[in-house]
């Protein structure tokens, strides 16, 4: 298989030196070598979560983070507000309903961010609520919510609300300050901004969330926080962790510290601007409201009647450029470009050049 | 770090050629390359599960298999029987209780297998039950239950019982015929008999279990079977799979097919006999009742007052041999030798030689 320019919003490209870590031999997950890795990884994750709370890890995908937040915070019948702006926000709400919560949705059209004024006025009309579920970066639409503003208005309206933030495709790429912004739960996945393969979900909870956890009655075992925290203090995980992904994360976090948190944010800002500019220059329309455009994933609208399937197939098979497709009702109508985690400027330039050439070969000459 | 002789019952040693697969670049988990791997892996897993049912996979540890079985089969208040012979059997029962099931335990002392006669007479005294949870190979004690006999007597007593079998540390190593023995749920983990790193849990359900799944009311999302099956038919996983572990499993299953199912069973039988014989020859006592001795993990009793901690530390640090310790009340009283998945005779011989020498240096000369 020729080397691909993998430009989907996760799993993201893993640099060779981190891939090499994946090939390291197994060790005892209850022994001192793993304990050292686990302690190092979780301390460094705290730095990127910008929290003093312990960061727990689970062998799971990002969806496991959504489920873990729900089952550890709430009791059956609890009323929660779900601010949804796309597919992953809807999934978060659906998990809450699956577990018997009363969910009030504050929905925005796909491509839009959550307007703080609308959220504030809607919150005032709702009966008392125990928590708010919100997406930081909606991977399905390439939209980043202004979590700082949203969290602050939610907190003003309901000081005890449990604010659970899906930061799967933003954390480590886009600024998010868990403690300073007073967020209660934040989670992400190894395959997004962390330059590592999928397999590890990371989640942190505020002191308020830990208090809520004590009385939360939803059943939980695999994703239980209390047992994970207890084991973490002993340098272990309650069950068998995805050892190889820890090798990768250990090295990835070292590289991220070398690059520097602010420099990483800047690199992503630059990438977002670059991809959006290139798409606009091709005459394509960006799917997201520019005010909320994401710096980790860009969704680009294709013209009505365009043969998206053949276009993406040609890009993949002939050009080696792999893009993300549209989800649900956006299938065939948009493509998505991932620019998070590891990438070099020339990777993005090559991808966008190929997109441009391939569009032309499909008869698209701009609008 | 010098090369270790990792002799714990999981994560098990991964051969170099499979480790090399772990270092392969990421691909689109919704693209054709991953679909091909997923289809190949699940078809080959069916061969080793000896089932015509689809084998579903989840980014999870073996404990995730226990939880997945419970939440997909049962409704709150359902009465289930848990046949427990050690730590992992107890965990299975505890998860059922956590999810609000009524659990009747049929317990046997650690080191013993589940005596079919005792199980049969106990079942007759119990109120109607919906399912039975049972461990095939109890990793904490090195005991293998006679699942074929147990399943057949349960089926005689209750033709509709849902028989859920924890085969985490047995499947692919010790004979288990899911369909022929009429088992309803069987699950395992990549880090045990499959010569692969941890991160993927595999689970299959019988037609009876799929019927039960339709009316099972326990809440579930992450571990839901129906959504996994639907996505599997499209060559995908509902959420992001642990792509690298699939690369490993793909190669591992190829190697396992080359070696042959019966040859693998024979290799494990031989390994079990070898490790037990060596331990007895050293004057050590085996923890498990020989009638139920496991061919994947051997638990060995140490003399009263023996400095187990220092012994295992010396073995690890000076001899490069890593053994498993005792769990719960067995901590410090036994050590466990893993002989499952990938091993060569000389690995086991080296480990047992080192154990023998180290015992001598600790003043143990047999009893």
PDB file of C-alpha atoms in Angstrom, chain A residues 1 4 6 8 10-14 19-20 22-29 32-33 59-61 63-64 67 91 94-95 98-99 191 197-199 219-223 238-244 316 322-323, chain B residues 1 4 6 8 10-14 19-20 22-29 32-33 59-61 63-64 67 91 94-95 98-99 191 197-199 219-223 238-244 316 322-323:
ATOM      1  CA  UNK A   1       0.000   0.000   0.000  1.00  0.00           C
ATOM      2  CA  UNK A   4      -1.413   7.696   2.336  1.00  0.00           C
ATOM      3  CA  UNK A   6      -4.643  10.468   5.820  1.00  0.00           C
ATOM      4  CA  UNK A   8      -9.670  12.318   8.230  1.00  0.00           C
ATOM      5  CA  UNK A  10      -9.296  10.575  13.427  1.00  0.00           C
ATOM      6  CA  UNK A  11      -7.648   8.172  13.586  1.00  0.00           C
ATOM      7  CA  UNK A  12      -5.041  10.801  12.730  1.00  0.00           C
ATOM      8  CA  UNK A  13      -1.572  10.312  11.293  1.00  0.00           C
ATOM      9  CA  UNK A  14       0.869   8.896  13.833  1.00  0.00           C
ATOM     10  CA  UNK A  19       4.505   4.155  15.607  1.00  0.00           C
ATOM     11  CA  UNK A  20       7.844   2.573  16.525  1.00  0.00           C
ATOM     12  CA  UNK A  22       3.738   0.645  19.329  1.00  0.00           C
ATOM     13  CA  UNK A  23       6.024  -2.267  18.423  1.00  0.00           C
ATOM     14  CA  UNK A  24       7.556  -2.504  21.892  1.00  0.00           C
ATOM     15  CA  UNK A  25       7.162  -5.806  23.741  1.00  0.00           C
ATOM     16  CA  UNK A  26       4.454  -6.357  26.325  1.00  0.00           C
ATOM     17  CA  UNK A  27       5.079  -5.747  30.003  1.00  0.00           C
ATOM     18  CA  UNK A  28       3.236  -6.588  33.193  1.00  0.00           C
ATOM     19  CA  UNK A  29       0.435  -4.043  33.520  1.00  0.00           C
ATOM     20  CA  UNK A  32       6.701  -1.048  38.058  1.00  0.00           C
ATOM     21  CA  UNK A  33       7.445  -0.285  34.366  1.00  0.00           C
ATOM     22  CA  UNK A  59      -9.543   1.124  26.943  1.00  0.00           C
ATOM     23  CA  UNK A  60     -12.330   2.701  24.868  1.00  0.00           C
ATOM     24  CA  UNK A  61     -13.263   5.051  22.044  1.00  0.00           C
ATOM     25  CA  UNK A  63     -18.072   7.359  22.767  1.00  0.00           C
ATOM     26  CA  UNK A  64     -16.933   5.572  25.910  1.00  0.00           C
ATOM     27  CA  UNK A  67     -21.058   7.068  28.406  1.00  0.00           C
ATOM     28  CA  UNK A  91     -25.091  10.896  20.362  1.00  0.00           C
ATOM     29  CA  UNK A  94     -29.061   9.824  23.053  1.00  0.00           C
ATOM     30  CA  UNK A  95     -26.793   8.062  25.567  1.00  0.00           C
ATOM     31  CA  UNK A  98     -30.743   5.501  26.920  1.00  0.00           C
ATOM     32  CA  UNK A  99     -29.754   5.655  30.593  1.00  0.00           C
ATOM     33  CA  UNK A 191      -6.592   8.925  18.150  1.00  0.00           C
ATOM     34  CA  UNK A 197      -3.479   5.246  17.599  1.00  0.00           C
ATOM     35  CA  UNK A 198      -7.028   4.716  18.905  1.00  0.00           C
ATOM     36  CA  UNK A 199      -7.668   2.620  21.993  1.00  0.00           C
ATOM     37  CA  UNK A 219     -25.309   1.467  37.304  1.00  0.00           C
ATOM     38  CA  UNK A 220     -21.677   1.368  36.207  1.00  0.00           C
ATOM     39  CA  UNK A 221     -18.735  -0.953  36.412  1.00  0.00           C
ATOM     40  CA  UNK A 222     -16.462  -0.833  33.354  1.00  0.00           C
ATOM     41  CA  UNK A 223     -16.506   2.978  33.185  1.00  0.00           C
ATOM     42  CA  UNK A 238      -8.650  -1.680  37.297  1.00  0.00           C
ATOM     43  CA  UNK A 239      -8.629  -3.953  34.239  1.00  0.00           C
ATOM     44  CA  UNK A 240      -6.038  -4.615  31.523  1.00  0.00           C
ATOM     45  CA  UNK A 241      -5.029  -1.324  29.856  1.00  0.00           C
ATOM     46  CA  UNK A 242      -4.144  -0.940  26.169  1.00  0.00           C
ATOM     47  CA  UNK A 243      -0.417  -1.142  26.959  1.00  0.00           C
ATOM     48  CA  UNK A 244       0.859  -0.340  23.443  1.00  0.00           C
ATOM     49  CA  UNK A 316      -8.047   7.893  -2.205  1.00  0.00           C
ATOM     50  CA  UNK A 322      -8.038  10.123   2.297  1.00  0.00           C
ATOM     51  CA  UNK A 323     -10.774  12.559   3.311  1.00  0.00           C
TER      52      UNK A 323
ATOM     53  CA  UNK B   1      15.493  -2.746  29.378  1.00  0.00           C
ATOM     54  CA  UNK B   4      11.982 -10.114  29.628  1.00  0.00           C
ATOM     55  CA  UNK B   6       7.018 -12.340  30.496  1.00  0.00           C
ATOM     56  CA  UNK B   8       2.058 -13.576  33.403  1.00  0.00           C
ATOM     57  CA  UNK B  10      -1.861 -11.602  30.074  1.00  0.00           C
ATOM     58  CA  UNK B  11      -0.831  -9.367  28.508  1.00  0.00           C
ATOM     59  CA  UNK B  12       1.055 -12.280  26.988  1.00  0.00           C
ATOM     60  CA  UNK B  13       4.219 -12.225  24.897  1.00  0.00           C
ATOM     61  CA  UNK B  14       3.618 -10.931  21.370  1.00  0.00           C
ATOM     62  CA  UNK B  19       4.632  -6.476  17.122  1.00  0.00           C
ATOM     63  CA  UNK B  20       5.887  -5.180  13.768  1.00  0.00           C
ATOM     64  CA  UNK B  22       1.478  -2.700  15.488  1.00  0.00           C
ATOM     65  CA  UNK B  23       3.790  -0.089  13.959  1.00  0.00           C
ATOM     66  CA  UNK B  24       1.790   0.167  10.724  1.00  0.00           C
ATOM     67  CA  UNK B  25       0.368   3.592   9.839  1.00  0.00           C
ATOM     68  CA  UNK B  26      -3.206   4.538  10.604  1.00  0.00           C
ATOM     69  CA  UNK B  27      -5.966   4.073   8.045  1.00  0.00           C
ATOM     70  CA  UNK B  28      -9.536   5.270   7.732  1.00  0.00           C
ATOM     71  CA  UNK B  29     -11.622   3.021  10.013  1.00  0.00           C
ATOM     72  CA  UNK B  32     -12.192  -0.330   2.455  1.00  0.00           C
ATOM     73  CA  UNK B  33      -8.810  -1.351   3.956  1.00  0.00           C
ATOM     74  CA  UNK B  59     -12.219  -1.474  22.220  1.00  0.00           C
ATOM     75  CA  UNK B  60     -12.205  -2.859  25.781  1.00  0.00           C
ATOM     76  CA  UNK B  61     -10.617  -5.243  28.245  1.00  0.00           C
ATOM     77  CA  UNK B  63     -14.101  -7.039  31.938  1.00  0.00           C
ATOM     78  CA  UNK B  64     -15.894  -5.194  29.140  1.00  0.00           C
ATOM     79  CA  UNK B  67     -20.396  -6.140  31.232  1.00  0.00           C
ATOM     80  CA  UNK B  91     -16.368  -9.968  39.268  1.00  0.00           C
ATOM     81  CA  UNK B  94     -20.676  -8.369  40.989  1.00  0.00           C
ATOM     82  CA  UNK B  95     -21.321  -6.710  37.615  1.00  0.00           C
ATOM     83  CA  UNK B  98     -24.372  -3.700  39.980  1.00  0.00           C
ATOM     84  CA  UNK B  99     -26.873  -3.754  37.124  1.00  0.00           C
ATOM     85  CA  UNK B 191      -4.092  -9.981  25.118  1.00  0.00           C
ATOM     86  CA  UNK B 197      -1.550  -6.660  22.662  1.00  0.00           C
ATOM     87  CA  UNK B 198      -4.530  -5.705  24.839  1.00  0.00           C
ATOM     88  CA  UNK B 199      -7.233  -3.402  23.534  1.00  0.00           C
ATOM     89  CA  UNK B 219     -29.557   0.315  29.457  1.00  0.00           C
ATOM     90  CA  UNK B 220     -26.618  -0.006  27.085  1.00  0.00           C
ATOM     91  CA  UNK B 221     -24.932   2.007  24.405  1.00  0.00           C
ATOM     92  CA  UNK B 222     -21.153   1.516  24.259  1.00  0.00           C
ATOM     93  CA  UNK B 223     -21.432  -2.280  24.611  1.00  0.00           C
ATOM     94  CA  UNK B 238     -19.998   1.776  15.541  1.00  0.00           C
ATOM     95  CA  UNK B 239     -17.230   3.871  17.128  1.00  0.00           C
ATOM     96  CA  UNK B 240     -13.496   4.138  16.455  1.00  0.00           C
ATOM     97  CA  UNK B 241     -11.887   0.677  16.734  1.00  0.00           C
ATOM     98  CA  UNK B 242      -8.384   0.011  18.082  1.00  0.00           C
ATOM     99  CA  UNK B 243      -6.958  -0.131  14.551  1.00  0.00           C
ATOM    100  CA  UNK B 244      -3.415  -1.226  15.515  1.00  0.00           C
ATOM    101  CA  UNK B 316      12.039  -9.887  37.670  1.00  0.00           C
ATOM    102  CA  UNK B 322       8.100 -11.854  35.262  1.00  0.00           C
ATOM    103  CA  UNK B 323       5.494 -13.953  37.078  1.00  0.00           C
TER     104      UNK B 323
END
